[in-house]
Tab-separated table of N, CA and C and ligand atoms in Angstrom:
chain	number	residue	atom	x	y	z
A	1	MET	N	-13.897	2.728	2.792
A	1	MET	CA	-12.896	3.737	3.125
A	1	MET	C	-11.747	3.738	2.111
A	2	THR	N	-11.396	2.548	1.660
A	2	THR	CA	-10.258	2.496	0.743
A	2	THR	C	-10.694	2.617	-0.705
A	3	GLN	N	-11.971	2.642	-0.908
A	3	GLN	CA	-12.468	2.689	-2.269
A	3	GLN	C	-12.331	4.086	-2.861
A	4	MET	N	-11.787	4.152	-4.031
A	4	MET	CA	-11.678	5.446	-4.682
A	4	MET	C	-12.900	5.655	-5.561
A	5	GLU	N	-13.453	6.820	-5.479
A	5	GLU	CA	-14.621	7.107	-6.283
A	5	GLU	C	-14.282	6.945	-7.766
A	6	LYS	N	-15.172	6.322	-8.489
A	6	LYS	CA	-14.875	5.986	-9.894
A	6	LYS	C	-14.545	7.208	-10.745
A	7	SER	N	-15.303	8.278	-10.559
A	7	SER	CA	-15.064	9.462	-11.381
A	7	SER	C	-13.718	10.087	-11.034
A	8	ARG	N	-13.370	10.050	-9.737
A	8	ARG	CA	-12.088	10.613	-9.311
A	8	ARG	C	-10.949	9.758	-9.877
A	9	ARG	N	-11.104	8.454	-9.821
A	9	ARG	CA	-10.080	7.560	-10.374
A	9	ARG	C	-9.873	7.851	-11.855
A	10	LYS	N	-10.980	8.084	-12.550
A	10	LYS	CA	-10.894	8.348	-13.981
A	10	LYS	C	-10.123	9.637	-14.242
A	11	ASP	N	-10.432	10.668	-13.461
A	11	ASP	CA	-9.739	11.946	-13.609
A	11	ASP	C	-8.247	11.796	-13.344
A	12	LEU	N	-7.938	11.046	-12.277
A	12	LEU	CA	-6.530	10.906	-11.889
A	12	LEU	C	-5.759	10.032	-12.873
A	13	GLN	N	-6.438	8.997	-13.367
A	13	GLN	CA	-5.771	8.147	-14.358
A	13	GLN	C	-5.465	8.960	-15.624
A	14	ALA	N	-6.353	9.910	-15.919
A	14	ALA	CA	-6.123	10.761	-17.087
A	14	ALA	C	-4.843	11.570	-16.928
A	15	ILE	N	-4.572	11.990	-15.672
A	15	ILE	CA	-3.329	12.732	-15.403
A	15	ILE	C	-2.131	11.827	-15.646
A	16	ILE	N	-2.234	10.596	-15.172
A	16	ILE	CA	-1.136	9.646	-15.368
A	16	ILE	C	-0.918	9.389	-16.847
A	17	ASP	N	-1.980	9.201	-17.566
A	17	ASP	CA	-1.862	8.929	-18.997
A	17	ASP	C	-1.204	10.099	-19.728
A	18	ARG	N	-1.569	11.305	-19.290
A	18	ARG	CA	-1.048	12.497	-19.942
A	18	ARG	C	0.407	12.754	-19.548
A	19	ASP	N	0.686	12.677	-18.251
A	19	ASP	CA	2.004	13.087	-17.760
A	19	ASP	C	3.025	11.960	-17.714
A	20	TYR	N	2.566	10.739	-17.629
A	20	TYR	CA	3.511	9.645	-17.434
A	20	TYR	C	3.461	8.592	-18.533
A	21	ASP	N	2.512	8.742	-19.418
A	21	ASP	CA	2.446	7.845	-20.547
A	21	ASP	C	2.218	6.390	-20.159
A	22	TYR	N	1.481	6.184	-19.092
A	22	TYR	CA	1.134	4.825	-18.709
A	22	TYR	C	-0.169	4.406	-19.387
A	23	ARG	N	-0.510	3.137	-19.247
A	23	ARG	CA	-1.745	2.658	-19.862
A	23	ARG	C	-2.967	3.013	-19.020
A	24	THR	N	-4.097	3.002	-19.637
A	24	THR	CA	-5.336	3.354	-18.960
A	24	THR	C	-6.134	2.134	-18.524
A	25	TYR	N	-6.486	2.128	-17.274
A	25	TYR	CA	-7.454	1.150	-16.789
A	25	TYR	C	-8.261	1.848	-15.728
A	26	SER	N	-9.447	1.380	-15.493
A	26	SER	CA	-10.219	2.006	-14.431
A	26	SER	C	-10.782	0.938	-13.519
A	27	ASP	N	-10.897	1.297	-12.290
A	27	ASP	CA	-11.556	0.467	-11.286
A	27	ASP	C	-10.966	0.646	-9.905
A	28	ASP	N	-11.226	-0.285	-9.027
A	28	ASP	CA	-10.904	-0.204	-7.592
A	28	ASP	C	-9.467	-0.622	-7.272
A	29	ASP	N	-8.910	-1.028	-6.273
A	29	ASP	CA	-9.157	-1.118	-4.864
A	29	ASP	C	-8.014	-1.720	-4.086
A	30	VAL	N	-7.796	-1.223	-2.905
A	30	VAL	CA	-6.733	-1.742	-2.047
A	30	VAL	C	-7.278	-1.996	-0.644
A	31	VAL	N	-6.510	-2.739	0.152
A	31	VAL	CA	-6.965	-3.035	1.505
A	31	VAL	C	-5.758	-3.055	2.448
A	32	VAL	N	-5.972	-2.615	3.679
A	32	VAL	CA	-4.911	-2.662	4.688
A	32	VAL	C	-5.038	-3.960	5.458
A	33	ALA	N	-3.922	-4.687	5.583
A	33	ALA	CA	-3.972	-5.960	6.296
A	33	ALA	C	-2.645	-6.217	7.003
A	34	GLU	N	-2.622	-7.228	7.858
A	34	GLU	CA	-1.408	-7.535	8.614
A	34	GLU	C	-0.328	-8.129	7.723
A	35	VAL	N	0.913	-7.746	8.022
A	35	VAL	CA	2.066	-8.309	7.328
A	35	VAL	C	2.938	-8.995	8.359
A	36	GLY	N	2.916	-10.298	8.384
A	36	GLY	CA	3.756	-11.041	9.323
A	36	GLY	C	3.770	-10.399	10.692
A	37	LYS	N	4.990	-10.205	11.211
A	37	LYS	CA	5.102	-9.624	12.549
A	37	LYS	C	5.385	-8.142	12.490
A	38	HIS	N	5.472	-7.618	11.288
A	38	HIS	CA	5.927	-6.235	11.155
A	38	HIS	C	4.846	-5.195	11.347
A	39	GLY	N	3.607	-5.626	11.376
A	39	GLY	CA	2.546	-4.640	11.495
A	39	GLY	C	1.632	-4.705	10.295
A	40	LEU	N	1.281	-3.534	9.785
A	40	LEU	CA	0.305	-3.502	8.710
A	40	LEU	C	0.935	-3.152	7.368
A	41	GLY	N	0.246	-3.546	6.327
A	41	GLY	CA	0.706	-3.219	4.987
A	41	GLY	C	-0.490	-2.974	4.088
A	42	LEU	N	-0.200	-2.528	2.897
A	42	LEU	CA	-1.246	-2.229	1.915
A	42	LEU	C	-1.264	-3.343	0.864
A	43	PHE	N	-2.433	-3.876	0.592
A	43	PHE	CA	-2.535	-5.004	-0.331
A	43	PHE	C	-3.484	-4.708	-1.486
A	44	ALA	N	-3.162	-5.288	-2.631
A	44	ALA	CA	-4.049	-5.178	-3.788
A	44	ALA	C	-5.269	-6.054	-3.541
A	45	ASN	N	-6.414	-5.486	-3.808
A	45	ASN	CA	-7.652	-6.234	-3.598
A	45	ASN	C	-8.170	-6.809	-4.913
A	46	ARG	N	-7.445	-6.516	-5.959
A	46	ARG	CA	-7.747	-7.029	-7.285
A	46	ARG	C	-6.449	-6.954	-8.078
A	47	GLN	N	-6.488	-7.400	-9.312
A	47	GLN	CA	-5.281	-7.309	-10.122
A	47	GLN	C	-5.053	-5.878	-10.609
A	48	PHE	N	-3.797	-5.438	-10.581
A	48	PHE	CA	-3.415	-4.179	-11.208
A	48	PHE	C	-2.393	-4.483	-12.290
A	49	LEU	N	-2.553	-3.844	-13.400
A	49	LEU	CA	-1.612	-4.057	-14.500
A	49	LEU	C	-0.527	-2.989	-14.470
A	50	PRO	N	0.615	-3.260	-15.073
A	50	PRO	CA	1.702	-2.282	-15.066
A	50	PRO	C	1.241	-0.927	-15.590
A	51	GLY	N	1.600	0.128	-14.880
A	51	GLY	CA	1.222	1.471	-15.304
A	51	GLY	C	-0.114	1.929	-14.780
A	52	GLU	N	-0.780	1.066	-14.070
A	52	GLU	CA	-2.101	1.421	-13.571
A	52	GLU	C	-2.001	2.095	-12.212
A	53	LEU	N	-2.822	3.120	-12.037
A	53	LEU	CA	-2.885	3.792	-10.739
A	53	LEU	C	-3.437	2.833	-9.703
A	54	VAL	N	-2.687	2.617	-8.635
A	54	VAL	CA	-3.130	1.726	-7.567
A	54	VAL	C	-3.901	2.514	-6.520
A	55	ILE	N	-3.355	3.653	-6.166
A	55	ILE	CA	-3.996	4.447	-5.123
A	55	ILE	C	-3.537	5.897	-5.218
A	56	GLU	N	-4.427	6.800	-4.886
A	56	GLU	CA	-4.033	8.189	-4.710
A	56	GLU	C	-3.727	8.381	-3.231
A	57	ILE	N	-2.602	9.007	-2.932
A	57	ILE	CA	-2.237	9.224	-1.535
A	57	ILE	C	-2.442	10.686	-1.190
A	58	SER	N	-3.388	10.891	-0.292
A	58	SER	CA	-3.597	12.255	0.183
A	58	SER	C	-3.327	12.259	1.674
A	59	GLY	N	-3.282	13.419	2.247
A	59	GLY	CA	-2.990	13.511	3.674
A	59	GLY	C	-2.799	14.947	4.058
A	60	GLN	N	-1.982	15.146	5.078
A	60	GLN	CA	-1.769	16.500	5.556
A	60	GLN	C	-0.603	17.134	4.810
A	61	VAL	N	-0.854	18.308	4.273
A	61	VAL	CA	0.200	19.018	3.556
A	61	VAL	C	0.906	19.954	4.536
A	62	LEU	N	2.222	19.828	4.593
A	62	LEU	CA	3.003	20.585	5.561
A	62	LEU	C	4.091	21.391	4.869
A	63	ARG	N	4.407	22.526	5.464
A	63	ARG	CA	5.578	23.254	4.980
A	63	ARG	C	6.827	22.603	5.550
A	64	GLN	N	7.932	22.860	4.904
A	64	GLN	CA	9.180	22.227	5.328
A	64	GLN	C	9.484	22.498	6.803
A	65	ASP	N	9.217	23.727	7.238
A	65	ASP	CA	9.531	24.069	8.627
A	65	ASP	C	8.521	23.494	9.621
A	66	GLU	N	7.468	22.862	9.118
A	66	GLU	CA	6.448	22.310	10.011
A	66	GLU	C	6.630	20.822	10.274
A	67	TYR	N	7.284	20.108	9.375
A	67	TYR	CA	7.219	18.660	9.514
A	67	TYR	C	8.238	18.098	10.473
A	68	GLY	N	9.212	18.912	10.808
A	68	GLY	CA	10.217	18.591	11.817
A	68	GLY	C	10.284	17.167	12.333
A	69	ALA	N	9.426	16.849	13.276
A	69	ALA	CA	9.522	15.569	13.980
A	69	ALA	C	9.051	14.382	13.143
A	70	SER	N	8.244	14.621	12.159
A	70	SER	CA	7.704	13.506	11.393
A	70	SER	C	8.765	12.918	10.474
A	71	SER	N	8.925	11.624	10.549
A	71	SER	CA	9.951	10.978	9.720
A	71	SER	C	9.329	10.405	8.456
A	72	TYR	N	8.018	10.505	8.354
A	72	TYR	CA	7.383	9.886	7.210
A	72	TYR	C	6.613	10.907	6.399
A	73	VAL	N	7.327	11.629	5.575
A	73	VAL	CA	6.677	12.586	4.701
A	73	VAL	C	7.154	12.366	3.267
A	74	MET	N	6.324	12.785	2.355
A	74	MET	CA	6.658	12.699	0.942
A	74	MET	C	6.850	14.114	0.415
A	75	GLU	N	7.822	14.287	-0.443
A	75	GLU	CA	8.118	15.614	-0.952
A	75	GLU	C	7.187	15.948	-2.113
A	76	LEU	N	6.402	17.013	-1.946
A	76	LEU	CA	5.516	17.450	-3.024
A	76	LEU	C	6.224	18.481	-3.904
A	77	SER	N	7.002	19.314	-3.246
A	77	SER	CA	7.769	20.343	-3.952
A	77	SER	C	8.903	20.750	-3.034
A	78	LYS	N	9.628	21.759	-3.420
A	78	LYS	CA	10.734	22.204	-2.563
A	78	LYS	C	10.235	22.695	-1.206
A	79	LYS	N	9.001	23.214	-1.196
A	79	LYS	CA	8.506	23.810	0.042
A	79	LYS	C	7.450	22.986	0.745
A	80	LEU	N	6.773	22.100	-0.010
A	80	LEU	CA	5.634	21.400	0.578
A	80	LEU	C	5.859	19.898	0.710
A	81	TYR	N	5.388	19.370	1.826
A	81	TYR	CA	5.502	17.941	2.092
A	81	TYR	C	4.144	17.364	2.437
A	82	LEU	N	3.998	16.096	2.134
A	82	LEU	CA	2.724	15.418	2.405
A	82	LEU	C	2.956	14.344	3.461
A	83	GLU	N	2.203	14.442	4.532
A	83	GLU	CA	2.207	13.365	5.506
A	83	GLU	C	1.036	12.460	5.128
A	84	PRO	N	1.325	11.272	4.581
A	84	PRO	CA	0.258	10.473	3.986
A	84	PRO	C	-0.774	10.010	5.003
A	85	GLY	N	-2.034	10.043	4.568
A	85	GLY	CA	-3.118	9.562	5.411
A	85	GLY	C	-3.382	8.094	5.123
A	86	ILE	N	-4.409	7.568	5.752
A	86	ILE	CA	-4.811	6.179	5.563
A	86	ILE	C	-5.600	6.072	4.265
A	87	PRO	N	-5.437	5.048	3.445
A	87	PRO	CA	-4.580	3.870	3.668
A	87	PRO	C	-3.173	3.998	3.096
A	88	GLY	N	-2.882	5.110	2.378
A	88	GLY	CA	-1.585	5.231	1.716
A	88	GLY	C	-0.400	5.100	2.667
A	89	ALA	N	-0.597	5.563	3.906
A	89	ALA	CA	0.488	5.532	4.875
A	89	ALA	C	0.952	4.105	5.179
A	90	PHE	N	0.135	3.122	4.852
A	90	PHE	CA	0.482	1.738	5.171
A	90	PHE	C	1.303	1.039	4.087
A	91	ALA	N	1.548	1.724	2.999
A	91	ALA	CA	2.377	1.110	1.955
A	91	ALA	C	3.812	1.024	2.465
A	92	ASN	N	4.336	-0.184	2.552
A	92	ASN	CA	5.674	-0.395	3.099
A	92	ASN	C	6.758	-0.217	2.044
A	93	HIS	N	7.969	-0.066	2.560
A	93	HIS	CA	9.139	0.021	1.674
A	93	HIS	C	9.588	-1.372	1.237
A	94	SER	N	10.106	-1.456	0.033
A	94	SER	CA	10.846	-2.647	-0.380
A	94	SER	C	11.993	-2.215	-1.284
A	95	CYS	N	13.123	-2.924	-1.176
A	95	CYS	CA	14.244	-2.661	-2.084
A	95	CYS	C	13.972	-3.292	-3.445
A	96	ASN	N	12.940	-4.114	-3.498
A	96	ASN	CA	12.536	-4.744	-4.747
A	96	ASN	C	11.043	-4.484	-4.944
A	97	PRO	N	10.704	-3.215	-5.243
A	97	PRO	CA	9.306	-2.779	-5.182
A	97	PRO	C	8.466	-3.232	-6.377
A	98	ASN	N	7.163	-3.190	-6.186
A	98	ASN	CA	6.257	-3.490	-7.298
A	98	ASN	C	5.448	-2.266	-7.709
A	99	SER	N	5.695	-1.143	-7.026
A	99	SER	CA	5.000	0.104	-7.353
A	99	SER	C	5.973	1.265	-7.266
A	100	GLU	N	5.531	2.353	-7.871
A	100	GLU	CA	6.389	3.535	-7.877
A	100	GLU	C	5.589	4.730	-7.392
A	101	LEU	N	6.247	5.564	-6.596
A	101	LEU	CA	5.594	6.760	-6.065
A	101	LEU	C	5.740	7.892	-7.067
A	102	ILE	N	4.627	8.515	-7.428
A	102	ILE	CA	4.681	9.637	-8.359
A	102	ILE	C	3.885	10.816	-7.820
A	103	ARG	N	4.211	11.995	-8.315
A	103	ARG	CA	3.428	13.185	-8.007
A	103	ARG	C	2.178	13.132	-8.869
A	104	LEU	N	1.018	13.267	-8.234
A	104	LEU	CA	-0.221	13.106	-8.994
A	104	LEU	C	-0.909	14.444	-9.236
A	105	THR	N	-1.133	15.177	-8.167
A	105	THR	CA	-1.715	16.515	-8.294
A	105	THR	C	-0.894	17.445	-7.408
A	106	LYS	N	-1.324	18.681	-7.326
A	106	LYS	CA	-0.566	19.644	-6.525
A	106	LYS	C	-0.379	19.166	-5.087
A	107	TYR	N	-1.405	18.500	-4.552
A	107	TYR	CA	-1.347	18.116	-3.145
A	107	TYR	C	-1.442	16.615	-2.897
A	108	THR	N	-1.349	15.828	-3.926
A	108	THR	CA	-1.424	14.379	-3.697
A	108	THR	C	-0.340	13.638	-4.468
A	109	MET	N	-0.023	12.459	-3.946
A	109	MET	CA	0.909	11.567	-4.607
A	109	MET	C	0.124	10.334	-5.063
A	110	GLY	N	0.770	9.506	-5.860
A	110	GLY	CA	0.088	8.288	-6.301
A	110	GLY	C	1.059	7.128	-6.328
A	111	LEU	N	0.513	5.938	-6.176
A	111	LEU	CA	1.315	4.739	-6.386
A	111	LEU	C	0.853	4.091	-7.679
A	112	VAL	N	1.816	3.799	-8.541
A	112	VAL	CA	1.516	3.202	-9.833
A	112	VAL	C	2.187	1.833	-9.893
A	113	ALA	N	1.447	0.835	-10.339
A	113	ALA	CA	2.028	-0.516	-10.463
A	113	ALA	C	3.131	-0.496	-11.515
A	114	ILE	N	4.275	-1.095	-11.195
A	114	ILE	CA	5.343	-1.182	-12.192
A	114	ILE	C	5.521	-2.609	-12.678
A	115	CYS	N	4.667	-3.490	-12.194
A	115	CYS	CA	4.633	-4.850	-12.725
A	115	CYS	C	3.208	-5.350	-12.516
A	116	ASN	N	2.953	-6.551	-12.950
A	116	ASN	CA	1.626	-7.108	-12.728
A	116	ASN	C	1.429	-7.372	-11.236
A	117	LEU	N	0.353	-6.846	-10.667
A	117	LEU	CA	0.058	-7.087	-9.257
A	117	LEU	C	-1.181	-7.967	-9.174
A	118	GLU	N	-0.998	-9.177	-8.706
A	118	GLU	CA	-2.162	-10.037	-8.521
A	118	GLU	C	-2.910	-9.592	-7.261
A	119	ALA	N	-4.206	-9.886	-7.210
A	119	ALA	CA	-4.972	-9.611	-5.999
A	119	ALA	C	-4.298	-10.329	-4.839
A	120	GLY	N	-4.190	-9.634	-3.704
A	120	GLY	CA	-3.563	-10.240	-2.532
A	120	GLY	C	-2.088	-9.907	-2.384
A	121	THR	N	-1.508	-9.273	-3.396
A	121	THR	CA	-0.097	-8.891	-3.330
A	121	THR	C	0.088	-7.679	-2.429
A	122	GLU	N	1.124	-7.697	-1.614
A	122	GLU	CA	1.416	-6.493	-0.841
A	122	GLU	C	1.999	-5.427	-1.761
A	123	ILE	N	1.450	-4.226	-1.651
A	123	ILE	CA	1.914	-3.123	-2.488
A	123	ILE	C	3.055	-2.414	-1.772
A	124	CYS	N	4.198	-2.345	-2.412
A	124	CYS	CA	5.329	-1.675	-1.771
A	124	CYS	C	6.095	-0.857	-2.799
A	125	TYR	N	6.794	0.145	-2.305
A	125	TYR	CA	7.603	0.966	-3.198
A	125	TYR	C	8.917	1.307	-2.511
A	126	ASP	N	9.842	1.791	-3.284
A	126	ASP	CA	11.165	2.118	-2.758
A	126	ASP	C	11.122	3.522	-2.164
A	127	TYR	N	11.224	3.630	-0.845
A	127	TYR	CA	11.110	4.936	-0.188
A	127	TYR	C	12.224	5.886	-0.632
A	128	GLN	N	13.403	5.304	-0.881
A	128	GLN	CA	14.550	6.114	-1.323
A	128	GLN	C	14.814	7.308	-0.421
A	129	TRP	N	14.793	7.048	0.867
A	129	TRP	CA	15.079	8.130	1.806
A	129	TRP	C	16.527	8.572	1.692
A	130	PRO	N	16.800	9.794	2.137
A	130	PRO	CA	18.205	10.187	2.285
A	130	PRO	C	18.782	9.493	3.518
A	131	ALA	N	20.104	9.445	3.615
A	131	ALA	CA	20.734	8.850	4.800
A	131	ALA	C	20.261	9.602	6.038
A	132	LEU	N	19.908	8.839	7.076
A	132	LEU	CA	19.316	9.450	8.260
A	132	LEU	C	20.096	9.088	9.513
A	133	GLU	N	20.010	9.960	10.483
A	133	GLU	CA	20.731	9.736	11.741
A	133	GLU	C	20.154	8.590	12.563
A	134	TRP	N	18.880	8.268	12.353
A	134	TRP	CA	18.294	7.221	13.208
A	134	TRP	C	18.338	5.825	12.589
A	135	ILE	N	19.075	5.684	11.517
A	135	ILE	CA	19.367	4.355	10.954
A	135	ILE	C	18.119	3.520	10.653
A	136	PRO	N	17.453	3.828	9.567
A	136	PRO	CA	16.253	3.063	9.203
A	136	PRO	C	16.588	1.720	8.565
A	137	ARG	N	16.684	0.705	9.381
A	137	ARG	CA	17.002	-0.633	8.890
A	137	ARG	C	15.897	-1.154	7.990
A	138	CYS	N	16.272	-1.878	6.946
A	138	CYS	CA	15.268	-2.479	6.066
A	138	CYS	C	15.169	-3.965	6.335
A	139	ARG	N	13.949	-4.438	6.392
A	139	ARG	CA	13.717	-5.870	6.579
A	139	ARG	C	12.819	-6.408	5.475
A	140	CYS	N	13.056	-5.936	4.269
A	140	CYS	CA	12.163	-6.339	3.175
A	140	CYS	C	12.455	-7.764	2.691
A	141	ASN	N	13.606	-8.296	3.080
A	141	ASN	CA	13.967	-9.688	2.717
A	141	ASN	C	14.137	-9.930	1.221
A	142	SER	N	14.268	-8.868	0.443
A	142	SER	CA	14.546	-9.068	-0.987
A	142	SER	C	15.983	-9.557	-1.130
A	143	PRO	N	16.259	-10.346	-2.165
A	143	PRO	CA	17.639	-10.774	-2.403
A	143	PRO	C	18.561	-9.564	-2.591
A	144	ASN	N	18.005	-8.470	-3.122
A	144	ASN	CA	18.822	-7.271	-3.367
A	144	ASN	C	18.631	-6.206	-2.287
A	145	CYS	N	18.227	-6.641	-1.097
A	145	CYS	CA	17.982	-5.678	-0.009
A	145	CYS	C	19.248	-4.878	0.286
A	146	ARG	N	19.099	-3.552	0.368
A	146	ARG	CA	20.246	-2.676	0.602
A	146	ARG	C	20.590	-2.569	2.085
A	147	GLY	N	19.683	-3.081	2.939
A	147	GLY	CA	19.968	-3.073	4.375
A	147	GLY	C	19.369	-1.897	5.124
A	148	TRP	N	19.173	-0.803	4.390
A	148	TRP	CA	18.543	0.374	4.976
A	148	TRP	C	17.495	0.917	4.017
A	149	VAL	N	16.537	1.615	4.588
A	149	VAL	CA	15.487	2.203	3.758
A	149	VAL	C	15.974	3.526	3.179
A	150	VAL	N	17.096	3.515	2.542
A	150	VAL	CA	17.614	4.751	1.949
A	150	VAL	C	17.974	4.501	0.484
A	151	ALA	N	18.046	5.582	-0.256
A	151	ALA	CA	18.325	5.484	-1.690
A	151	ALA	C	19.717	4.902	-1.939
A	152	GLU	N	19.838	4.243	-3.062
A	152	GLU	CA	21.110	3.622	-3.469
A	152	GLU	C	22.293	4.595	-3.318
A	153	LYS	N	22.092	5.815	-3.801
A	153	LYS	CA	23.199	6.776	-3.788
A	153	LYS	C	23.538	7.277	-2.383
A	154	GLU	N	22.687	6.978	-1.428
A	154	GLU	CA	22.912	7.436	-0.061
A	154	GLU	C	23.524	6.352	0.822
A	155	ILE	N	23.693	5.172	0.241
A	155	ILE	CA	24.135	4.023	1.037
A	155	ILE	C	25.505	4.232	1.678
A	156	SER	N	26.450	4.790	0.917
A	156	SER	CA	27.786	4.959	1.498
A	156	SER	C	27.745	5.944	2.664
A	157	LYS	N	26.926	6.981	2.515
A	157	LYS	CA	26.752	7.949	3.609
A	157	LYS	C	26.113	7.268	4.829
A	158	MET	N	25.091	6.426	4.525
A	158	MET	CA	24.392	5.707	5.587
A	158	MET	C	25.336	4.765	6.332
A	159	LYS	N	26.226	4.115	5.588
A	159	LYS	CA	27.196	3.202	6.207
A	159	LYS	C	28.086	3.950	7.195
A	160	LYS	N	28.490	5.146	6.788
A	160	LYS	CA	29.353	5.945	7.667
A	160	LYS	C	28.619	6.327	8.951
A	161	ILE	N	27.351	6.746	8.787
A	161	ILE	CA	26.565	7.118	9.968
A	161	ILE	C	26.404	5.907	10.889
A	162	ALA	N	26.063	4.764	10.271
A	162	ALA	CA	25.845	3.546	11.055
A	162	ALA	C	27.114	3.139	11.810
A	163	LYS	N	28.240	3.295	11.144
A	163	LYS	CA	29.525	2.921	11.757
A	163	LYS	C	29.821	3.830	12.951
A	164	ARG	N	29.608	5.113	12.703
A	164	ARG	CA	29.851	6.086	13.779
A	164	ARG	C	28.938	5.804	14.977
A	165	LYS	N	27.673	5.511	14.680
A	165	LYS	CA	26.702	5.258	15.747
A	165	LYS	C	27.054	4.006	16.530
A	166	SER	N	27.429	2.938	15.794
A	166	SER	CA	27.665	1.669	16.489
A	166	SER	C	28.926	1.750	17.347
A	167	SER	N	29.877	2.586	16.959
A	167	SER	CA	31.061	2.701	17.806
A	167	SER	C	30.760	3.581	19.018
A	168	LYS	N	29.761	4.451	18.857
A	168	LYS	CA	29.375	5.326	19.967
A	168	LYS	C	28.541	4.596	21.016
A	169	GLN	N	27.513	3.930	20.532
A	169	GLN	CA	26.589	3.292	21.464
A	169	GLN	C	26.323	1.857	21.018
A	170	ASN	N	27.043	0.963	21.550
A	170	ASN	CA	26.925	-0.424	21.109
A	170	ASN	C	25.563	-1.027	21.405
A	171	GLY	N	25.007	-1.626	20.369
A	171	GLY	CA	23.822	-2.455	20.595
A	171	GLY	C	22.474	-1.785	20.561
A	172	LYS	N	22.417	-0.476	20.643
A	172	LYS	CA	21.087	0.138	20.606
A	172	LYS	C	20.522	0.050	19.197
A	173	LYS	N	19.358	-0.573	19.109
A	173	LYS	CA	18.807	-0.837	17.774
A	173	LYS	C	17.655	0.096	17.452
A	174	SER	N	17.594	0.472	16.185
A	174	SER	CA	16.396	1.168	15.727
A	174	SER	C	15.885	0.400	14.540
A	175	ARG	N	14.634	0.565	14.262
A	175	ARG	CA	14.138	-0.184	13.129
A	175	ARG	C	13.083	0.583	12.366
A	176	ALA	N	13.011	0.267	11.124
A	176	ALA	CA	11.989	0.884	10.287
A	176	ALA	C	11.560	-0.122	9.274
A	177	HIS	N	10.418	0.099	8.752
A	177	HIS	CA	9.969	-0.827	7.713
A	177	HIS	C	9.438	-0.036	6.553
B	1	ZN	ZN1	15.350	-4.000	1.744
């Protein structure tokens, strides 16, 4: 299920090489597995080198006015959003990521290794969400953890929202990973 067809991988890597100037490698593979107590995560099943396509993320393509309730979508364009399918949906956020999310084709996104990924490494990327009303706490445990799953530039806005919320309703916790 997680295996990408070799010819498709080759085609997609060609896009990366052309559009992103990364290095070329071909082959497999990722796996979904448990991450501590947090649930599931996406793991490298072999070594990936920097610049190598780790996975193509496809899923349901939604218009902006359709995704409403879903909090986990990726922006494909100004009008279109991707709700990632399995296994891409299991890639967790980290403030100290080892992969980067890129636009791959009109309707798919990709994760590209930004450092050497040994087999068995959890694949994570920086979600860089905008500040949100439901306070997406980050538990990535990186030394540079920002505390929330939001982009650096949104942190001050997020702090204000969090402050307002905590003074309104003490103790109610929300969490995200
Ligand atoms: Zn973090």
